[in-house]
C-alpha cells in the first residue's frame, strides 16, 4: 500500500517531486509508525464491516481500528467479537490490498481469545489497540499480545497503547504515571508501534468538551498533558515513540461563534473557493488547524472517526518542497561538523546541529507521504484526494 495510492499514477506524477513509497505490514516499525496517517475507527458491530474496510481502502485509508471498547455498548461485546471473526474470514477469502487493521479490545483476556478464534485470518491483523493504558494494566496487555502472537504463529502483532487515564491527567500523579508508562512500553519496545492520546477521556474527567471553533490545544488542561507526554515519551534522542494526534469529533455544520480559520487566498489562487466553503460547512477548518498544531507539538498521524477527515490529514502530512530542501541541506554528509547556512528558499536560517533531528523526522515523513512539487500546495493535494 502507499499514501495517495488511490489516485491515478498520472495525477501523482503531477503532484509529487518524490512520490510516497510503498509499504506493507512487514515493513520496519519506524516506517509503519510514521505511515499510520489518519487512523479511521469503526465500531466492530457494523454488519458489512469487510465491505466497509475495502471501500475505505479505495479512498486512501491505510490504517483502521475496529473497536470493541467505548464505541459499542457493554451488551454488544459478544456479538461484536463474533462479527469480527466472520468479517476477518471474509477478508481473508481474497487477496485484496487492505489497510493495517487493529482491534481495540477492553481487557487483556480478549486478545488471545480473539486470535485463537480468528484462526488463519489473523494474518490480516496488524495488532491491538490497548485502552486505559497505565503501568499496571499495560504489562498484562502487552504480555497478552506477545503470547497471542507466539501461539498463532503470526509474523508480528503490534500494540498501540491509548494514554487516557485520570492519573495521567491529574497533576499530582502525572509524573509517576508517565514514568510507569515509560517503563512499561520500553520493556516491550519492539512491539509498541505508536502511542495514542485519548483526549475525549481527558476532557471527560473535568466535564469539558471543545467546540468545533477550538482545537485540543485551546483546552489548556489537555494541552498540558500533551506537552508532558511528548516530553517524556517522544524525545528525538532515539528513546522516543511516535505519538499520534487526538480525535476530531465534528463532521457536520454547527452554529459558529468565531470566524472560519481558513484563509481565502489559497483557494482563490487555485480557483476552488467552493472547496473552502465545503470545509467550513463541515467544521473541517478547525480540524485543519489542529493537524498543523499536532505536528508543531511533536505528534504524527491522527485518530479519525469519520472518512471525511482522512484526506485532510494526509494532505497536510505531505512534505513541502521547501521543507524537503531544508532537510536535505541539513543532512548533507559534508555538513556533519555543523555550521549554519541560508536556506535554499533564502527565507530562513538552517543550523545543522540543532535542526538535525527535525530534518531526520522530515525525511521519514517524506518517505511515507511523499514530497510535493515546488508549485504544489495543500489545496492541490486535498482536491486530488477528494476527487476520487
Coordinates of C-alpha atoms in Angstrom, one line a residue:
X1 CA 0.0 0.0 0.0
X2 CA 1.0 3.6 -0.3
X3 CA -0.4 7.0 0.6
X4 CA -2.3 8.6 -2.3
X5 CA -2.2 5.2 -4.0
X6 CA -5.9 5.6 -4.7
X7 CA -5.3 8.4 -7.2
X8 CA -4.0 7.7 -10.7
X9 CA -0.3 7.5 -11.4
X10 CA -0.6 10.4 -13.8
X11 CA -2.1 12.7 -11.2
X12 CA 0.6 11.6 -8.6
X13 CA 3.3 12.4 -11.1
X14 CA 1.9 15.9 -11.5
X15 CA 1.7 16.4 -7.7
X16 CA 4.9 14.9 -6.3
X17 CA 8.5 15.8 -6.5
X18 CA 9.1 12.5 -4.7
X19 CA 6.1 10.1 -4.6
X20 CA 5.1 8.3 -1.4
X21 CA 6.9 4.9 -1.0
X22 CA 5.1 1.6 -0.9
X23 CA 5.0 -0.3 2.4
X24 CA 3.5 -3.4 3.8
X25 CA 2.7 -4.8 7.2
X26 CA 6.2 -6.4 7.1
X27 CA 7.9 -3.0 6.7
X28 CA 10.2 -1.8 9.5
X29 CA 8.2 -0.5 12.5
X30 CA 9.7 3.0 12.2
X31 CA 8.2 3.2 8.7
X32 CA 4.8 1.8 9.8
X33 CA 4.6 4.2 12.8
X34 CA 5.2 7.2 10.5
X35 CA 2.8 5.9 7.8
X36 CA -0.3 5.3 10.0
X37 CA -1.7 8.7 8.9
X38 CA -5.4 9.1 9.6
X39 CA -6.3 6.0 11.6
X40 CA -10.0 5.5 11.0
X41 CA -12.0 4.0 13.9
X42 CA -15.1 1.8 13.2
X43 CA -17.4 0.0 15.7
X44 CA -16.9 -3.7 15.4
X45 CA -20.7 -4.2 15.3
X46 CA -21.0 -3.0 11.7
X47 CA -22.7 -5.8 9.8
X48 CA -20.9 -5.1 6.5
X49 CA -17.5 -4.3 8.1
X50 CA -15.5 -6.2 5.5
X51 CA -17.1 -4.3 2.7
X52 CA -16.6 -1.0 4.6
X53 CA -12.9 -1.8 5.0
X54 CA -12.4 -2.5 1.3
X55 CA -14.3 0.7 0.5
X56 CA -12.2 2.9 2.7
X57 CA -9.0 1.3 1.3
X58 CA -10.2 2.5 -2.1
X59 CA -10.5 6.0 -0.6
X60 CA -6.9 6.2 0.6
X61 CA -7.2 4.8 4.2
X62 CA -4.1 2.9 5.2
X63 CA -4.9 2.2 8.9
X64 CA -8.1 1.3 10.7
X65 CA -9.1 0.4 14.3
X66 CA -12.1 -2.0 14.7
X67 CA -13.4 -1.0 18.2
X68 CA -14.8 -3.3 20.9
X69 CA -14.5 -0.7 23.6
X70 CA -16.2 2.7 24.1
X71 CA -17.9 2.9 20.6
X72 CA -20.2 0.0 21.4
X73 CA -22.4 -0.8 24.4
X74 CA -21.4 -3.4 27.0
X75 CA -24.3 -5.6 25.9
X76 CA -23.0 -5.8 22.4
X77 CA -19.4 -7.1 23.1
X78 CA -20.0 -10.8 22.5
X79 CA -21.9 -10.1 19.2
X80 CA -19.2 -7.7 18.1
X81 CA -16.5 -10.3 18.7
X82 CA -18.4 -12.9 16.6
X83 CA -18.9 -10.3 13.9
X84 CA -15.2 -9.6 13.8
X85 CA -14.4 -13.3 13.4
X86 CA -16.9 -13.5 10.5
X87 CA -15.7 -10.3 8.8
X88 CA -12.0 -11.3 9.0
X89 CA -12.8 -14.7 7.4
X90 CA -14.5 -12.8 4.6
X91 CA -11.5 -10.5 4.2
X92 CA -9.2 -13.5 4.2
X93 CA -11.0 -15.1 1.3
X94 CA -9.5 -12.7 -1.2
X95 CA -6.1 -11.1 -1.7
X96 CA -7.3 -7.5 -1.9
X97 CA -5.0 -4.9 -0.5
X98 CA -6.2 -3.9 2.9
X99 CA -5.3 -1.1 5.4
X100 CA -3.3 -2.0 8.5
X101 CA -6.1 -3.4 10.8
X102 CA -6.1 -3.2 14.6
X103 CA -8.6 -4.4 17.1
X104 CA -9.4 -2.2 20.1
X105 CA -10.1 -4.5 23.0
X106 CA -11.4 -4.0 26.5
X107 CA -9.4 -6.5 28.5
X108 CA -6.1 -8.4 28.1
X109 CA -8.1 -11.7 28.1
X110 CA -9.8 -10.8 24.9
X111 CA -6.5 -10.8 23.0
X112 CA -5.5 -14.5 23.0
X113 CA -9.2 -15.5 22.7
X114 CA -9.8 -13.4 19.6
X115 CA -6.5 -14.5 18.0
X116 CA -7.5 -18.2 18.6
X117 CA -10.9 -17.6 17.1
X118 CA -9.6 -15.7 14.1
X119 CA -7.5 -18.8 13.1
X120 CA -5.7 -18.3 9.8
X121 CA -7.3 -14.9 9.1
X122 CA -5.1 -13.5 11.9
X123 CA -2.7 -12.8 9.1
X124 CA -4.9 -9.8 8.2
X125 CA -4.5 -8.4 11.7
X126 CA -1.7 -5.9 12.4
X127 CA -2.2 -5.7 16.1
X128 CA -4.3 -4.4 19.0
X129 CA -5.2 -1.0 20.5
X130 CA -4.9 -1.1 24.3
X131 CA -7.2 1.3 26.1
X132 CA -6.9 3.0 29.5
X133 CA -3.1 2.1 29.4
X134 CA -1.1 2.6 32.5
X135 CA 1.8 0.6 34.2
X136 CA -0.4 -1.9 36.0
X137 CA -2.8 -2.7 33.1
X138 CA -0.2 -2.2 30.4
X139 CA 2.0 -5.1 31.5
X140 CA -0.9 -7.6 31.2
X141 CA -2.0 -6.1 27.9
X142 CA 1.5 -6.3 26.3
X143 CA 2.2 -9.8 27.6
X144 CA -1.1 -10.9 26.2
X145 CA -0.2 -9.6 22.7
X146 CA 3.2 -11.3 22.9
X147 CA 1.6 -14.6 24.0
X148 CA -1.1 -14.4 21.3
X149 CA 1.5 -13.8 18.6
X150 CA 3.6 -16.8 19.7
X151 CA 0.5 -19.1 19.9
X152 CA -0.8 -18.0 16.5
X153 CA 2.4 -18.1 14.5
X154 CA 1.6 -14.6 13.2
X155 CA 4.8 -12.8 12.0
X156 CA 4.1 -9.7 14.1
X157 CA 1.3 -8.3 16.2
X158 CA 1.8 -4.7 17.2
X159 CA 0.4 -2.8 20.1
X160 CA -0.8 0.8 20.3
X161 CA -1.5 1.9 23.9
X162 CA -4.0 4.6 24.4
X163 CA -3.0 7.2 27.1
X164 CA -6.2 8.4 28.6
X165 CA -6.3 7.6 32.4
X166 CA -7.1 10.2 35.1
X167 CA -3.7 9.6 36.8
X168 CA -2.1 10.9 33.7
X169 CA -4.3 14.0 33.7
X170 CA -4.1 14.8 37.4
X171 CA -1.1 17.0 38.2
X172 CA -0.2 15.2 41.5
X173 CA 0.0 11.8 39.8
X174 CA 1.2 12.7 36.3
X175 CA 4.9 12.4 36.8
X176 CA 4.8 8.9 38.3
X177 CA 2.1 7.8 35.8
X178 CA 4.3 8.9 32.8
X179 CA 7.4 7.2 34.4
X180 CA 5.4 4.0 34.8
X181 CA 4.1 4.1 31.2
X182 CA 7.7 4.7 30.0
X183 CA 9.0 1.7 31.9
X184 CA 6.2 -0.5 30.5
X185 CA 6.5 0.5 26.8
X186 CA 10.3 0.4 26.9
X187 CA 10.2 -3.2 28.2
X188 CA 8.2 -4.1 25.0
X189 CA 9.8 -1.5 22.7
X190 CA 9.9 -3.8 19.6
X191 CA 6.1 -4.4 19.9
X192 CA 4.8 -0.8 20.6
X193 CA 4.1 0.8 17.2
X194 CA 2.8 4.1 18.4
X195 CA 1.1 5.8 21.4
X196 CA -2.3 7.2 21.0
X197 CA -3.9 10.1 23.0
X198 CA -7.4 9.7 24.5
X199 CA -8.3 13.4 24.7
X200 CA -12.0 12.8 24.9
X201 CA -11.4 10.9 28.2
X202 CA -9.1 13.7 29.4
X203 CA -11.9 16.2 28.9
X204 CA -14.4 13.9 30.4
X205 CA -12.5 13.9 33.7
X206 CA -13.4 17.6 34.1
X207 CA -16.7 17.7 32.3
X208 CA -15.2 19.5 29.3
X209 CA -15.8 19.3 25.6
X210 CA -14.2 21.5 23.0
X211 CA -16.3 23.2 20.4
X212 CA -15.6 23.0 16.6
X213 CA -14.2 26.5 16.9
X214 CA -11.4 25.3 19.2
X215 CA -8.6 22.8 19.0
X216 CA -7.3 20.5 21.7
X217 CA -4.6 23.0 22.3
X218 CA -7.1 25.6 23.3
X219 CA -8.2 23.5 26.2
X220 CA -5.2 24.3 28.5
X221 CA -5.5 21.3 30.8
X222 CA -5.4 19.0 27.7
X223 CA -2.6 20.9 26.1
X224 CA -0.5 20.5 29.3
X225 CA -0.9 16.7 29.2
X226 CA 0.0 16.5 25.5
X227 CA 3.2 18.5 26.2
X228 CA 4.2 16.3 29.1
X229 CA 3.5 13.1 27.1
X230 CA 5.7 14.3 24.3
X231 CA 8.3 15.5 26.8
X232 CA 8.7 12.1 28.4
X233 CA 7.7 9.6 25.6
X234 CA 8.6 11.2 22.2
X235 CA 12.1 12.5 22.5
X236 CA 14.2 12.7 19.4
X237 CA 17.2 11.1 21.0
X238 CA 16.4 7.5 20.0
X239 CA 14.3 6.7 23.1
X240 CA 11.0 8.2 21.9
X241 CA 7.9 6.7 20.4
X242 CA 5.5 8.1 17.7
X243 CA 2.6 9.8 19.5
X244 CA -0.5 10.3 17.3
X245 CA -2.9 13.3 17.4
X246 CA -6.2 13.3 19.2
X247 CA -9.6 12.7 17.6
X248 CA -11.6 15.4 15.9
X249 CA -15.2 14.9 17.0
X250 CA -17.1 17.0 14.4
X251 CA -18.3 16.3 10.9
X252 CA -21.5 18.3 10.5
X253 CA -22.1 22.0 10.4
X254 CA -22.6 23.6 13.9
X255 CA -23.6 27.1 14.8
X256 CA -20.4 29.1 14.8
X257 CA -19.2 31.7 17.3
X258 CA -15.9 32.6 15.7
X259 CA -14.7 33.4 12.2
X260 CA -13.6 30.5 9.9
X261 CA -10.0 29.6 10.4
X262 CA -9.2 29.0 6.7
X263 CA -7.7 31.9 4.7
X264 CA -9.5 32.6 1.5
X265 CA -6.4 33.4 -0.7
X266 CA -5.0 29.9 -1.3
X267 CA -8.4 28.7 -2.5
X268 CA -8.9 31.8 -4.7
X269 CA -5.5 31.2 -6.3
X270 CA -6.4 27.6 -7.2
X271 CA -9.9 28.5 -8.3
X272 CA -11.6 26.2 -5.8
X273 CA -13.3 28.5 -3.4
X274 CA -16.2 26.1 -3.2
X275 CA -13.9 23.6 -1.5
X276 CA -13.1 26.2 1.2
X277 CA -16.8 26.7 1.7
X278 CA -17.5 23.0 2.0
X279 CA -14.6 22.5 4.5
X280 CA -16.0 25.3 6.7
X281 CA -19.6 24.0 6.4
X282 CA -18.4 20.6 7.7
X283 CA -16.4 22.1 10.6
X284 CA -13.1 20.9 9.0
X285 CA -11.3 24.2 9.2
X286 CA -10.9 23.6 12.9
X287 CA -9.5 20.1 12.1
X288 CA -7.0 21.6 9.6
X289 CA -5.7 23.9 12.3
X290 CA -5.5 21.1 14.8
X291 CA -3.5 18.9 12.4
X292 CA -1.0 21.7 12.0
X293 CA -0.7 22.2 15.7
X294 CA -0.3 18.4 16.2
X295 CA 2.8 18.4 14.0
X296 CA 4.1 21.6 15.7
X297 CA 3.8 19.9 19.0
X298 CA 5.6 16.7 18.0
X299 CA 2.6 14.5 17.0
X300 CA 2.3 12.5 13.8
X301 CA -0.9 10.9 12.4
X302 CA -4.4 11.3 13.9
X303 CA -7.3 9.3 15.3
X304 CA -10.3 9.8 13.0
X305 CA -14.0 8.9 13.4
X306 CA -15.2 10.0 10.0
X307 CA -14.0 9.2 6.5
X308 CA -14.2 12.9 5.6
X309 CA -11.2 13.6 8.0
X310 CA -8.8 11.2 6.3
X311 CA -7.8 13.2 3.2
X312 CA -7.2 16.4 5.1
X313 CA -4.9 14.6 7.5
X314 CA -2.9 13.0 4.6
X315 CA -2.8 16.2 2.5
X316 CA -1.2 18.1 5.4
X317 CA 1.2 15.3 6.1
X318 CA 2.9 15.6 2.7
X319 CA 6.3 17.3 3.0
X320 CA 6.5 20.5 1.1
X321 CA 9.3 21.1 -1.4
X322 CA 10.7 23.8 0.9
X323 CA 10.8 21.5 3.9
X324 CA 12.5 18.8 1.8
X325 CA 15.2 21.2 0.5
X326 CA 15.9 22.4 4.1
X327 CA 16.1 18.8 5.4
X328 CA 18.4 17.7 2.5
X329 CA 20.7 20.6 3.1
X330 CA 21.0 20.0 6.8
X331 CA 21.7 16.2 6.4
X332 CA 24.4 16.5 3.7
X333 CA 27.4 14.4 4.7
X334 CA 29.7 17.4 4.3
X335 CA 27.7 19.2 7.0
X336 CA 28.5 16.7 9.7
X337 CA 30.7 19.1 11.6
X338 CA 27.8 21.6 12.0
X339 CA 27.5 25.2 10.9
X340 CA 24.8 27.5 9.7
X341 CA 23.6 28.3 6.2
X342 CA 20.9 30.2 4.4
X343 CA 18.0 28.0 3.2
X344 CA 17.5 27.1 -0.5
X345 CA 14.4 29.3 -0.5
X346 CA 16.5 32.2 1.1
X347 CA 14.0 32.9 3.7
X348 CA 15.4 31.3 6.9
X349 CA 18.5 30.1 8.7
X350 CA 19.3 26.4 8.8
X351 CA 21.6 25.5 11.7
X352 CA 22.9 21.9 11.1
X353 CA 23.2 20.5 14.7
X354 CA 20.0 22.0 16.3
X355 CA 17.9 21.2 13.2
X356 CA 19.2 17.7 12.5
X357 CA 16.5 15.8 14.5
X358 CA 13.8 17.8 12.7
X359 CA 15.4 17.1 9.4
X360 CA 15.6 13.3 10.1
X361 CA 11.9 13.2 11.0
X362 CA 11.0 15.2 8.0
X363 CA 12.8 12.8 5.7
X364 CA 11.0 9.9 7.2
X365 CA 7.7 11.7 6.7
X366 CA 8.8 12.4 3.1
X367 CA 9.4 8.7 2.6
X368 CA 5.9 7.6 3.5
X369 CA 3.8 10.7 2.5
X370 CA 5.9 12.0 -0.4
X371 CA 7.3 15.4 -1.3
X372 CA 5.1 17.9 -3.1
X373 CA 6.4 19.6 -6.2
X374 CA 7.6 23.2 -5.8
X375 CA 4.4 24.7 -7.1
X376 CA 2.0 22.2 -5.4
X377 CA 0.3 23.2 -2.2
X378 CA -2.2 21.7 0.3
X379 CA -5.2 22.7 -1.7
X380 CA -3.9 20.8 -4.8
X381 CA -3.3 17.7 -2.7
X382 CA -6.7 17.9 -0.9
X383 CA -8.5 18.4 -4.2
X384 CA -6.9 15.4 -5.8
X385 CA -7.6 13.2 -2.8
X386 CA -11.2 14.2 -2.6
X387 CA -12.0 13.8 -6.3
X388 CA -11.5 10.0 -6.1

